[in-house]
mmCIF file of C-alpha atoms in Angstrom:
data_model
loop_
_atom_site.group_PDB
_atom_site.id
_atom_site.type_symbol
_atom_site.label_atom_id
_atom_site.label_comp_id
_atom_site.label_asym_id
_atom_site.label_seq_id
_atom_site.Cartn_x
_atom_site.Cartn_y
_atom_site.Cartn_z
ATOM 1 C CA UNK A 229 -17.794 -10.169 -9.826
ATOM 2 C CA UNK A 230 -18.348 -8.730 -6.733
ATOM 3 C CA UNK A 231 -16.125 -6.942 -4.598
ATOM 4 C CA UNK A 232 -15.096 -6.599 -0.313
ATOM 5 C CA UNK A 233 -13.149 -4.111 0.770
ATOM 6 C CA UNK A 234 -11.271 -4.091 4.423
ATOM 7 C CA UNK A 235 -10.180 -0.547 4.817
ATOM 8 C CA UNK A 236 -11.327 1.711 2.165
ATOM 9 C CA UNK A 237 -8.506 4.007 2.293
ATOM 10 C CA UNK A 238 -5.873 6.034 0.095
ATOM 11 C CA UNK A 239 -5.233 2.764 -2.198
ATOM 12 C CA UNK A 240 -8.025 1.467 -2.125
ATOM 13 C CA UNK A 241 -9.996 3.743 -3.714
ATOM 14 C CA UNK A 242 -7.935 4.676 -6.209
ATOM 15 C CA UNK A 243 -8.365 0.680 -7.209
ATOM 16 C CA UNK A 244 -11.740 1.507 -7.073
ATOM 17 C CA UNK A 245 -11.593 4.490 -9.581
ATOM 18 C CA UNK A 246 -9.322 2.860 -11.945
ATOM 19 C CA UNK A 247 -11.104 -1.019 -11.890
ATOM 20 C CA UNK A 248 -14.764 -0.348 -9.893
ATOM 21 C CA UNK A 249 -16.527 -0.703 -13.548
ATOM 22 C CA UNK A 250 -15.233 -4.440 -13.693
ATOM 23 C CA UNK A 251 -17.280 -5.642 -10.569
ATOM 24 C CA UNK A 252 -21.114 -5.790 -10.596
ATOM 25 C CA UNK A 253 -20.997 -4.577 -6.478
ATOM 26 C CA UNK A 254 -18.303 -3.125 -4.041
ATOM 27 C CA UNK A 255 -18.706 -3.023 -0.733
ATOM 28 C CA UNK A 256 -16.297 -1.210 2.270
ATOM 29 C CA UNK A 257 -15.649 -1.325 5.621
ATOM 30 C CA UNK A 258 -15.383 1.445 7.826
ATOM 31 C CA UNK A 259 -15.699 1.910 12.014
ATOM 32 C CA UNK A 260 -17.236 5.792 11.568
ATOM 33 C CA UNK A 261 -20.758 5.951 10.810
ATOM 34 C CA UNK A 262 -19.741 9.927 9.616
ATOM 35 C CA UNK A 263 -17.995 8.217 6.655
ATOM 36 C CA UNK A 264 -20.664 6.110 4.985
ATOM 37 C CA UNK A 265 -21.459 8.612 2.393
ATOM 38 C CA UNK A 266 -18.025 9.406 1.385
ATOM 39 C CA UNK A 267 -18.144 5.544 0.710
ATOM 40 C CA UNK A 268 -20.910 6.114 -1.372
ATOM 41 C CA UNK A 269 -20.606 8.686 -3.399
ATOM 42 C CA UNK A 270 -17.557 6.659 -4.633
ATOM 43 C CA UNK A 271 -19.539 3.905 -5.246
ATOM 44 C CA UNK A 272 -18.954 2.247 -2.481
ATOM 45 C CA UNK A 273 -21.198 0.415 -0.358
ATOM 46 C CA UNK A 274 -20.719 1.163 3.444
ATOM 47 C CA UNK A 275 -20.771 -1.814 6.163
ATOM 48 C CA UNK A 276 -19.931 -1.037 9.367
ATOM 49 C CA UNK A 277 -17.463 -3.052 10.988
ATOM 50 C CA UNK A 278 -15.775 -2.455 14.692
ATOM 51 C CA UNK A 279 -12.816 -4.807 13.671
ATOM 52 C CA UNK A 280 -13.546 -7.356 16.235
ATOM 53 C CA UNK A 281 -17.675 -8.113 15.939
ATOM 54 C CA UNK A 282 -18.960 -9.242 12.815
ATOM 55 C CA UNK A 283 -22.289 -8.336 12.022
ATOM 56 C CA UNK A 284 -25.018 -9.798 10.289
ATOM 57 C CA UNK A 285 -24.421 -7.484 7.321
ATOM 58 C CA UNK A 286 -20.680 -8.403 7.059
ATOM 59 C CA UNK A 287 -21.371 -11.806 7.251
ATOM 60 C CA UNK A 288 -24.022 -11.020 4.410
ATOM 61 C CA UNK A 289 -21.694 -9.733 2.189
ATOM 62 C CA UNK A 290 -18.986 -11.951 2.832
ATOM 63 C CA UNK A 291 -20.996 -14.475 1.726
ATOM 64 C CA UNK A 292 -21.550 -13.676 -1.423
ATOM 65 C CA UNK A 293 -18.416 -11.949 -2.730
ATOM 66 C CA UNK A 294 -15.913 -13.273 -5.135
ATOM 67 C CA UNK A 295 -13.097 -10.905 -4.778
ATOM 68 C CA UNK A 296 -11.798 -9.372 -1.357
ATOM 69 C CA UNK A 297 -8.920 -6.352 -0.855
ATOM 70 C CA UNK A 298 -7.958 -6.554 2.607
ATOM 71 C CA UNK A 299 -6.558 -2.365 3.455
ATOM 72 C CA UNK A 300 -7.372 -2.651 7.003
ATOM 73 C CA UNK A 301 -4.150 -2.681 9.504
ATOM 74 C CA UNK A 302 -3.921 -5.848 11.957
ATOM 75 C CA UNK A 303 -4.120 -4.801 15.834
ATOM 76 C CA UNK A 304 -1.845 -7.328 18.026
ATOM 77 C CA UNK A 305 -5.102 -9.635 18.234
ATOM 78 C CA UNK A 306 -4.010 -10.424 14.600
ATOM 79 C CA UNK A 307 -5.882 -9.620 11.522
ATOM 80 C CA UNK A 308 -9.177 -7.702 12.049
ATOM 81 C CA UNK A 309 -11.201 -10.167 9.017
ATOM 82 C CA UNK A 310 -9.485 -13.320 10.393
ATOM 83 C CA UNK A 311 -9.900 -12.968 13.536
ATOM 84 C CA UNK A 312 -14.122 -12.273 13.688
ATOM 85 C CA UNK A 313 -14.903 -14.552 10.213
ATOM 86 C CA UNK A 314 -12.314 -16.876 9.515
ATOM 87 C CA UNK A 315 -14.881 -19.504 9.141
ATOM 88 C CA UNK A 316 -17.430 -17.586 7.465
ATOM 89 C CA UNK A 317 -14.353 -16.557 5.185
ATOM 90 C CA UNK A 318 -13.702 -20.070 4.505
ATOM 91 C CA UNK A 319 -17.189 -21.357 4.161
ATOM 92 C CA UNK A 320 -17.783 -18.473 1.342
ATOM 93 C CA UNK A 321 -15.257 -19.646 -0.637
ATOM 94 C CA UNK A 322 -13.999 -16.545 -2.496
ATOM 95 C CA UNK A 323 -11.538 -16.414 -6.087
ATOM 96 C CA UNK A 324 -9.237 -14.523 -4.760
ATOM 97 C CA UNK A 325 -8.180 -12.064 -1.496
ATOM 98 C CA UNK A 326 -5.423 -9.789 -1.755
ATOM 99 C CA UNK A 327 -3.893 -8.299 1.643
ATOM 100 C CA UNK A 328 -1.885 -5.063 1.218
ATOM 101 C CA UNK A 329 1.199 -5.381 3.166
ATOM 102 C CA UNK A 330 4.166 -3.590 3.410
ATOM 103 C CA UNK A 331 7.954 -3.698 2.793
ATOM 104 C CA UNK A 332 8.514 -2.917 6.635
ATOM 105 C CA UNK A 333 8.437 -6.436 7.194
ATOM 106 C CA UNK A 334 11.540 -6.796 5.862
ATOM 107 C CA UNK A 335 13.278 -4.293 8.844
ATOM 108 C CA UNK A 336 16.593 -3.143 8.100
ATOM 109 C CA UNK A 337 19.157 -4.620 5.792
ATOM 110 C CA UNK A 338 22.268 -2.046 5.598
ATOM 111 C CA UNK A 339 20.855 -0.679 2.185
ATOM 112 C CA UNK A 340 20.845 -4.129 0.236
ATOM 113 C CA UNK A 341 18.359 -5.003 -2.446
ATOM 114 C CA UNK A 342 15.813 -7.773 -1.019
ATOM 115 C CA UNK A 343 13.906 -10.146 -2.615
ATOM 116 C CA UNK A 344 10.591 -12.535 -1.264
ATOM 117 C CA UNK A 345 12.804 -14.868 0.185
ATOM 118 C CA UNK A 346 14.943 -12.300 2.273
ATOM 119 C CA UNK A 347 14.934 -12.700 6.331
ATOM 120 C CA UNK A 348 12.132 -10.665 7.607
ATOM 121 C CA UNK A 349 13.274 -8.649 10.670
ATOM 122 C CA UNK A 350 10.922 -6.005 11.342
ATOM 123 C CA UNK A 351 11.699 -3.497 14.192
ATOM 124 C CA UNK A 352 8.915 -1.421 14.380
ATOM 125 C CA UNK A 353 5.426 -2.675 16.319
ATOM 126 C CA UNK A 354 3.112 -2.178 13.383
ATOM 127 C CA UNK A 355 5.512 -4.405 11.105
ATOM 128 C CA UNK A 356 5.795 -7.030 13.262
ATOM 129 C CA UNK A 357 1.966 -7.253 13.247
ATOM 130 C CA UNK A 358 1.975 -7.065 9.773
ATOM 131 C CA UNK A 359 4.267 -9.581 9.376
ATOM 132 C CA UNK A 360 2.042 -11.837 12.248
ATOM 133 C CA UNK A 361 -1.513 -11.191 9.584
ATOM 134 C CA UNK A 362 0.762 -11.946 6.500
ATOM 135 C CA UNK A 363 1.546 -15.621 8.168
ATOM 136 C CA UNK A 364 -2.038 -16.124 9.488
ATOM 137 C CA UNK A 365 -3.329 -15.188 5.670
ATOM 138 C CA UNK A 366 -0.671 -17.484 4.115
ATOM 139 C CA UNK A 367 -1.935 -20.051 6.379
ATOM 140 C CA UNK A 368 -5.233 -19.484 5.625
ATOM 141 C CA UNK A 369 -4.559 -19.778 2.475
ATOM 142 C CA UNK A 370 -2.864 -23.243 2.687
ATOM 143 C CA UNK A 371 -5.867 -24.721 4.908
ATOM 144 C CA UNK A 372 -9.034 -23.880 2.341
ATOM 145 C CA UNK A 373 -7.226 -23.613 -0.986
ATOM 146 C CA UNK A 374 -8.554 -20.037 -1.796
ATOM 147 C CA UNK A 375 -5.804 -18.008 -3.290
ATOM 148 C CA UNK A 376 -3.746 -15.336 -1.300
ATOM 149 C CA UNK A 377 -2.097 -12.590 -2.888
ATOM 150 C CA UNK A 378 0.145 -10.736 -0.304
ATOM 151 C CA UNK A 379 1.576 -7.261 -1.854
ATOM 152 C CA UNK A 380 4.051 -5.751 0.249
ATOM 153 C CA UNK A 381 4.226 -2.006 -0.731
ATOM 154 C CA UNK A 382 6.545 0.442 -0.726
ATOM 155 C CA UNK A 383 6.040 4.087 0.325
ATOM 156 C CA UNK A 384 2.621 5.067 -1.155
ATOM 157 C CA UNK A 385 2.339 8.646 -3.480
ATOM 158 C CA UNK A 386 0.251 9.622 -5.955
ATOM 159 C CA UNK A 387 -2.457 12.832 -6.293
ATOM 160 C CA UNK A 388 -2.531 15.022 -3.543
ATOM 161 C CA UNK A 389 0.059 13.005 -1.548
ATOM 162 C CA UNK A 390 3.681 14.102 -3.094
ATOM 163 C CA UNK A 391 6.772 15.974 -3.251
ATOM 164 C CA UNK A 392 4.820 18.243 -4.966
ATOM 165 C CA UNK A 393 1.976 18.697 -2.823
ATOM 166 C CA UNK A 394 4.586 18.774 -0.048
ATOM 167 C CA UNK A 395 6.585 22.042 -1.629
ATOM 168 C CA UNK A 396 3.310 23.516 -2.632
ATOM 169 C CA UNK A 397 2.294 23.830 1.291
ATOM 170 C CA UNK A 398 5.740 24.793 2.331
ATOM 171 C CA UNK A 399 6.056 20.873 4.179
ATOM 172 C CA UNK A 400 8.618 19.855 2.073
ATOM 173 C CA UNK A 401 12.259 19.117 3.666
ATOM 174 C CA UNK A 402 15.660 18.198 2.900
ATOM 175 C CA UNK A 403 16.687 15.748 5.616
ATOM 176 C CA UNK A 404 20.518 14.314 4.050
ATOM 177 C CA UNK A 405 21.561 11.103 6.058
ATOM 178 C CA UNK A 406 24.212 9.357 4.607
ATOM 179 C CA UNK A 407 23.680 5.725 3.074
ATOM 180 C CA UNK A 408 19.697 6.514 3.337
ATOM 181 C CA UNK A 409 17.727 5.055 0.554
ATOM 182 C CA UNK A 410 13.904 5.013 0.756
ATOM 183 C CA UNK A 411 11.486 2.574 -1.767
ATOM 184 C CA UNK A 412 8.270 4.335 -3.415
ATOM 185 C CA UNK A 413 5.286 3.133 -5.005
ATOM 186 C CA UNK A 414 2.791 5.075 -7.175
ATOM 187 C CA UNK A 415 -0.515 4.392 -6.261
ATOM 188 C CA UNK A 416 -1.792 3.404 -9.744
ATOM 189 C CA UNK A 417 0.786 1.559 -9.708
ATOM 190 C CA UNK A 418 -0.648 -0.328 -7.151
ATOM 191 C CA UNK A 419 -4.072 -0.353 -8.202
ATOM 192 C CA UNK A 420 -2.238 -2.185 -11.056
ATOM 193 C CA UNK A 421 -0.410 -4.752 -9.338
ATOM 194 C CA UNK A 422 -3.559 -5.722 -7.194
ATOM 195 C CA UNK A 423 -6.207 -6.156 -10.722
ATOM 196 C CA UNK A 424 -2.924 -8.197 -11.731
ATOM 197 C CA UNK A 425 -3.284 -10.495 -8.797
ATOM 198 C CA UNK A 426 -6.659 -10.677 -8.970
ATOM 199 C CA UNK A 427 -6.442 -11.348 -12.683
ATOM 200 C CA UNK A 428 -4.334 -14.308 -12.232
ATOM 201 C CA UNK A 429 -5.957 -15.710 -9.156
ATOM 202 C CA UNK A 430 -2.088 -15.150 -7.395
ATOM 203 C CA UNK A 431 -1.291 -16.622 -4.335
ATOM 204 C CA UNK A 432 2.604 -16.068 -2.747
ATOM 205 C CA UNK A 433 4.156 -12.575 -2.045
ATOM 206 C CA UNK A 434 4.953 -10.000 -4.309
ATOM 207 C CA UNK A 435 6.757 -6.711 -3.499
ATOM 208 C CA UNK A 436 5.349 -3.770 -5.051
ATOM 209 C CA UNK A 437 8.089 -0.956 -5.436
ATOM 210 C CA UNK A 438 9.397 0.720 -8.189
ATOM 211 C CA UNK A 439 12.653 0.567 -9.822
ATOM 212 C CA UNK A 440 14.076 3.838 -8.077
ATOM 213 C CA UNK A 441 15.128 3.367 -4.888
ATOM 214 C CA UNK A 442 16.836 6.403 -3.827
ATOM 215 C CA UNK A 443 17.662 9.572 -1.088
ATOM 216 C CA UNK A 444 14.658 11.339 -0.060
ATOM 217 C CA UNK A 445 16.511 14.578 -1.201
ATOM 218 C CA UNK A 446 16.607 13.182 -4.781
ATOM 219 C CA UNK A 447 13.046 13.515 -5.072
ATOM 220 C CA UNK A 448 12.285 16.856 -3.530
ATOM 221 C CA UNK A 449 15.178 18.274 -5.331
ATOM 222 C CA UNK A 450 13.592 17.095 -8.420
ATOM 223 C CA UNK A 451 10.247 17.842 -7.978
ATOM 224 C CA UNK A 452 11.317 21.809 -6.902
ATOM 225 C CA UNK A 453 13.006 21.402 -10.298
ATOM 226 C CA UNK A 454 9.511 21.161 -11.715
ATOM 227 C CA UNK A 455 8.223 24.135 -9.657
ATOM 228 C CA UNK A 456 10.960 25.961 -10.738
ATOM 229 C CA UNK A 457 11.939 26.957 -7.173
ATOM 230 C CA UNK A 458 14.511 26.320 -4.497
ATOM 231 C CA UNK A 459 14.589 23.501 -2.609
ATOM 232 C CA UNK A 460 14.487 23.497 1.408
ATOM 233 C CA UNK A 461 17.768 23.866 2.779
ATOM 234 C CA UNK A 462 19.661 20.884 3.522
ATOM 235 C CA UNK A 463 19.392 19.441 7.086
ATOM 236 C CA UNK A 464 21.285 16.530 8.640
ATOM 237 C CA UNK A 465 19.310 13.989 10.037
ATOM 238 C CA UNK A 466 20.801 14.827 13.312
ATOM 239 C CA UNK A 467 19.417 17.902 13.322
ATOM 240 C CA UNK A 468 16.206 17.318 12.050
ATOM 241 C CA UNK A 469 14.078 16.789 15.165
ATOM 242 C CA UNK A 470 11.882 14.344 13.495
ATOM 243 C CA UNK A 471 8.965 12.265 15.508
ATOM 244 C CA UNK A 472 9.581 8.738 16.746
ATOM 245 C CA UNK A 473 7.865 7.380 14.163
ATOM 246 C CA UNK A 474 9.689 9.220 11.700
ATOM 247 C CA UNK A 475 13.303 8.190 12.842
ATOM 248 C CA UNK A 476 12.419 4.467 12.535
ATOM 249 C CA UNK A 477 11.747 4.748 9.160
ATOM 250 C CA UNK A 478 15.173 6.354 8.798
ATOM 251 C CA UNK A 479 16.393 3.499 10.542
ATOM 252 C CA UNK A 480 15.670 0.835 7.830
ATOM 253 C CA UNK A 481 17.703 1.169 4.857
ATOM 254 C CA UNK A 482 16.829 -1.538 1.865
ATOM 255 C CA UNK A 483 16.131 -1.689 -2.009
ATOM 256 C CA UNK A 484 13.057 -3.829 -2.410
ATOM 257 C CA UNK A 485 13.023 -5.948 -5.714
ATOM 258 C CA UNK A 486 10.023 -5.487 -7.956
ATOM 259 C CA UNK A 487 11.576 -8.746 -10.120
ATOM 260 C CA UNK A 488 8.987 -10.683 -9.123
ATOM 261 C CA UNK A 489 6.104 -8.387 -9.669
ATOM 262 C CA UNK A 490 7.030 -7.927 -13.245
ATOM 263 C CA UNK A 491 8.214 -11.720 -13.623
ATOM 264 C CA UNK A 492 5.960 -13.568 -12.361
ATOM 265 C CA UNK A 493 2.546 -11.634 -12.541
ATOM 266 C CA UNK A 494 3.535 -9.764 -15.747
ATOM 267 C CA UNK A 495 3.274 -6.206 -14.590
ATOM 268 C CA UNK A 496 4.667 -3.424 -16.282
ATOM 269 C CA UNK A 497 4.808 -0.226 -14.267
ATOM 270 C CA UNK A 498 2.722 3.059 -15.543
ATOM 271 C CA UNK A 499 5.588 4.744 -13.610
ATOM 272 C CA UNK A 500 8.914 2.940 -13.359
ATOM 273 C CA UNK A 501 10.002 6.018 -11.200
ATOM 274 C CA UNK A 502 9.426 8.910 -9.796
ATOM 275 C CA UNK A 503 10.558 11.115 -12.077
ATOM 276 C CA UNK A 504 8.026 9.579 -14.824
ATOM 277 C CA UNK A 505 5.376 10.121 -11.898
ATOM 278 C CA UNK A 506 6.405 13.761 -10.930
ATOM 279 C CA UNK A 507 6.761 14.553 -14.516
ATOM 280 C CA UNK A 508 3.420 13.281 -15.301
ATOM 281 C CA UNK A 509 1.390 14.532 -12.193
ATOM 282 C CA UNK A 510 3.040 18.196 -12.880
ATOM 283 C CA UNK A 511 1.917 18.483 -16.231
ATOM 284 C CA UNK A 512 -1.868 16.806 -15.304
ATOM 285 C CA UNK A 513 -3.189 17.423 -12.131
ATOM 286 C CA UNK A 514 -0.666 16.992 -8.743
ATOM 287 C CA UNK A 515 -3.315 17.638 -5.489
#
């Protein structure tokens, strides 16, 4: 099997570390010519690619892959592998393509628990494109017959990104907003849920979150419970001068179903929560 990556990032390579060995040849995308040999050294093979030109050694390697992890964020002219090799895409004729999504498509829904099916109002820019590349792959997808997983995930942690990591550098904070409930997802956890969709040939969406949703204060608290120190004082939301960016998140409250995840594709989490994932990265290795 070989393997195409679109946006070697913070999830992707940890799919890489945890399933690499199963796929004869990775390859990875990346616009800075400075960060080919990080690729490498994690057994990665570099391919440059601007997000708009495809070159003759994408096209190569497109080709001739049978697996493809798309990482890479859409722009408003749609989906960066779409857009410059949809018909190379289609020509090759892959197994399977998984496109890491997220549950911001969903937008806001007064803190219920959503499922696949659920309206999708996103507010903020990036989800709407999101939501525009999930359609376009779906479609895709329905045109050539080559199987589409879409994995909407919740809000990525794992080694050296955490509550832990967060109280360590004094970065941590307590921001209390009533009726706020975020969604999480380990990032083995996704690593997991991706070799499960590739493993099954999936098409459809799947929402990849864990079975905690909860206040942000829950999880600092418990992690400085770990530590064995104070938490940061308690600030209201009002108060807590946070960046634009920052106060949209705040301003979508949801619990995203993981039924499906677990139903359908059979997954069973390595961290159900995050207290199994604090408790575990505490006592092994946290940043």
């Amino acid at each position: 099997m070989r393997l195409l990556i679109l946006g070697a990032g913070y999830s992707a390579r940890h799919f890489v570390k945890m399933y690499g060995t199963e796929f004869s040849w990775i390859g990875g995308t990346t616009r800075s010519p400075e960060k080919m040999e990080d690729l490498r050294t994690e057994g990665i093979e570099p391919i440059l690619f601007d997000g708009q030109t495809a070159n003759p050694e994408f096209l190569e390697a497109i080709s001739s892959v049978t697996h493809i992890l798309v990482s890479a964020a859409p722009t408003a002219e749609g989906d960066p592998l779409l857009t410059a090799a949809r018909d190379a895409l289609a020509a090759a004729k892959p197994t399977a393509i998984c496109y890491l999504s997220t549950i911001g498509v969903y937008g806001d829904h007064k803190g219920r628990w959503v499922t696949e099916n659920a309206e999708c109002t996103p507010t903020s820019e990036r989800s709407k494109q999101r939501l525009v590349a999930e359609n376009d792959w779906l479609a895709f997808s329905e045109e050539t017959g080559i199987p589409v997983s879409i994995l909407r995930l919740a809000g990525i942690y794992g080694r050296g990104q955490n509550a832990l990591c967060n109280l360590d550098k004094g970065k941590a904070r307590r921001i209390i907003k009533e009726g706020q409930v975020f969604n999480r997802i380990h990032v083995v956890d996704i690593a997991g849920a991706i070799q499960h969709a590739f493993e099954d040939n999936a098409s459809g969406i799947f929402n990849v979150s864990d079975d905690a949703p909860c206040p942000p204060e829950d999880v600092v608290e418990y992690a400085a419970r770990l530590m064995g120190i104070a938490p940061p004082p308690a600030v209201a939301f009002e108060d807590a001068d946070l960046s634009p960016m920052a106060i949209s998140f705040y301003g979508e409250v949801k619990r995203a179903s993981n039924a499906k995840l677990k139903g359908a594709l059979g997954y069973k989490f390595k961290f159900p929560t995050y207290r199994e994932a604090l408790d575990y990265m505490w006592e092994n290795g946290w940043n």
